[in-house]
C-alpha positions as CSV (number, residue, x, y, z in Angstrom):
1,M,101.9,99.8,76.2
2,G,105.2,101.6,76.0
3,E,108.3,102.8,77.9
4,W,110.6,105.8,77.2
5,I,114.0,106.7,78.5
6,V,114.2,110.3,79.3
7,E,117.6,111.9,78.7
8,D,119.1,115.4,79.1
9,P,121.9,116.4,76.7
10,K,123.7,118.1,79.7
11,T,124.0,114.9,81.7
12,H,126.0,111.7,81.3
13,R,123.1,109.4,82.5
14,P,119.4,109.2,81.8
15,L,117.1,111.1,84.1
16,G,114.7,108.2,84.4
17,F,112.1,106.5,82.4
18,V,108.3,106.8,81.7
19,H,106.1,103.8,81.5
20,S,102.5,103.9,80.1
21,R,99.7,101.9,81.6
22,V,96.0,101.7,81.6
23,N,94.2,103.0,84.6
24,R,92.0,100.2,85.9
25,D,89.2,102.5,87.1
26,S,88.9,104.9,84.2
27,G,90.3,102.9,81.3
28,T,92.5,105.8,80.2
29,T,96.2,105.7,79.5
30,E,98.4,107.2,82.1
31,Y,102.2,107.7,82.4
32,V,104.2,106.7,85.5
33,V,107.7,108.1,86.1
34,Y,110.5,105.9,87.5
35,P,113.9,107.1,88.7
36,W,117.1,106.0,86.9
37,H,119.2,104.0,89.3
38,D,120.5,100.7,87.9
39,E,119.0,98.4,85.4
40,S,119.9,95.4,87.5
41,I,117.6,96.4,90.5
42,V,113.9,96.8,90.8
43,V,113.0,100.4,91.5
44,R,109.7,101.9,92.7
45,A,107.8,104.5,90.7
46,F,107.5,108.1,91.9
47,D,104.1,108.7,93.4
48,G,101.3,109.6,91.1
49,A,100.7,109.3,87.4
50,H,100.4,111.8,84.6
51,P,97.8,112.1,81.9
52,T,100.3,112.7,79.0
53,L,103.8,111.6,78.1
54,F,104.8,115.3,77.8
55,E,103.7,116.1,81.4
56,A,105.4,113.0,82.7
57,T,108.7,113.9,81.0
58,A,108.4,117.6,82.1
59,W,107.8,116.5,85.7
60,L,110.9,114.2,85.6
61,R,113.1,117.0,84.2
62,W,111.7,119.4,86.9
63,H,112.3,116.9,89.6
64,D,115.9,116.4,88.5
65,D,116.5,120.1,88.7
66,N,114.7,120.5,92.0
67,P,115.4,117.5,94.2
68,I,113.3,117.2,97.4
């Protein structure tokens, strides 16, 4: 599938990355968002998946602006 790094021109580091995968139950493509920590460590995805690359990227940008 694919993987995209999400960057914001106002920051000095990427916000995170989005990885596409096929949902085993429905057979559709979904997009999973991962935080950007360090390339040398294994990180867990944020909960849930998104139906489009645009929604996954928008969610990541929103999450960065509104941390829990």
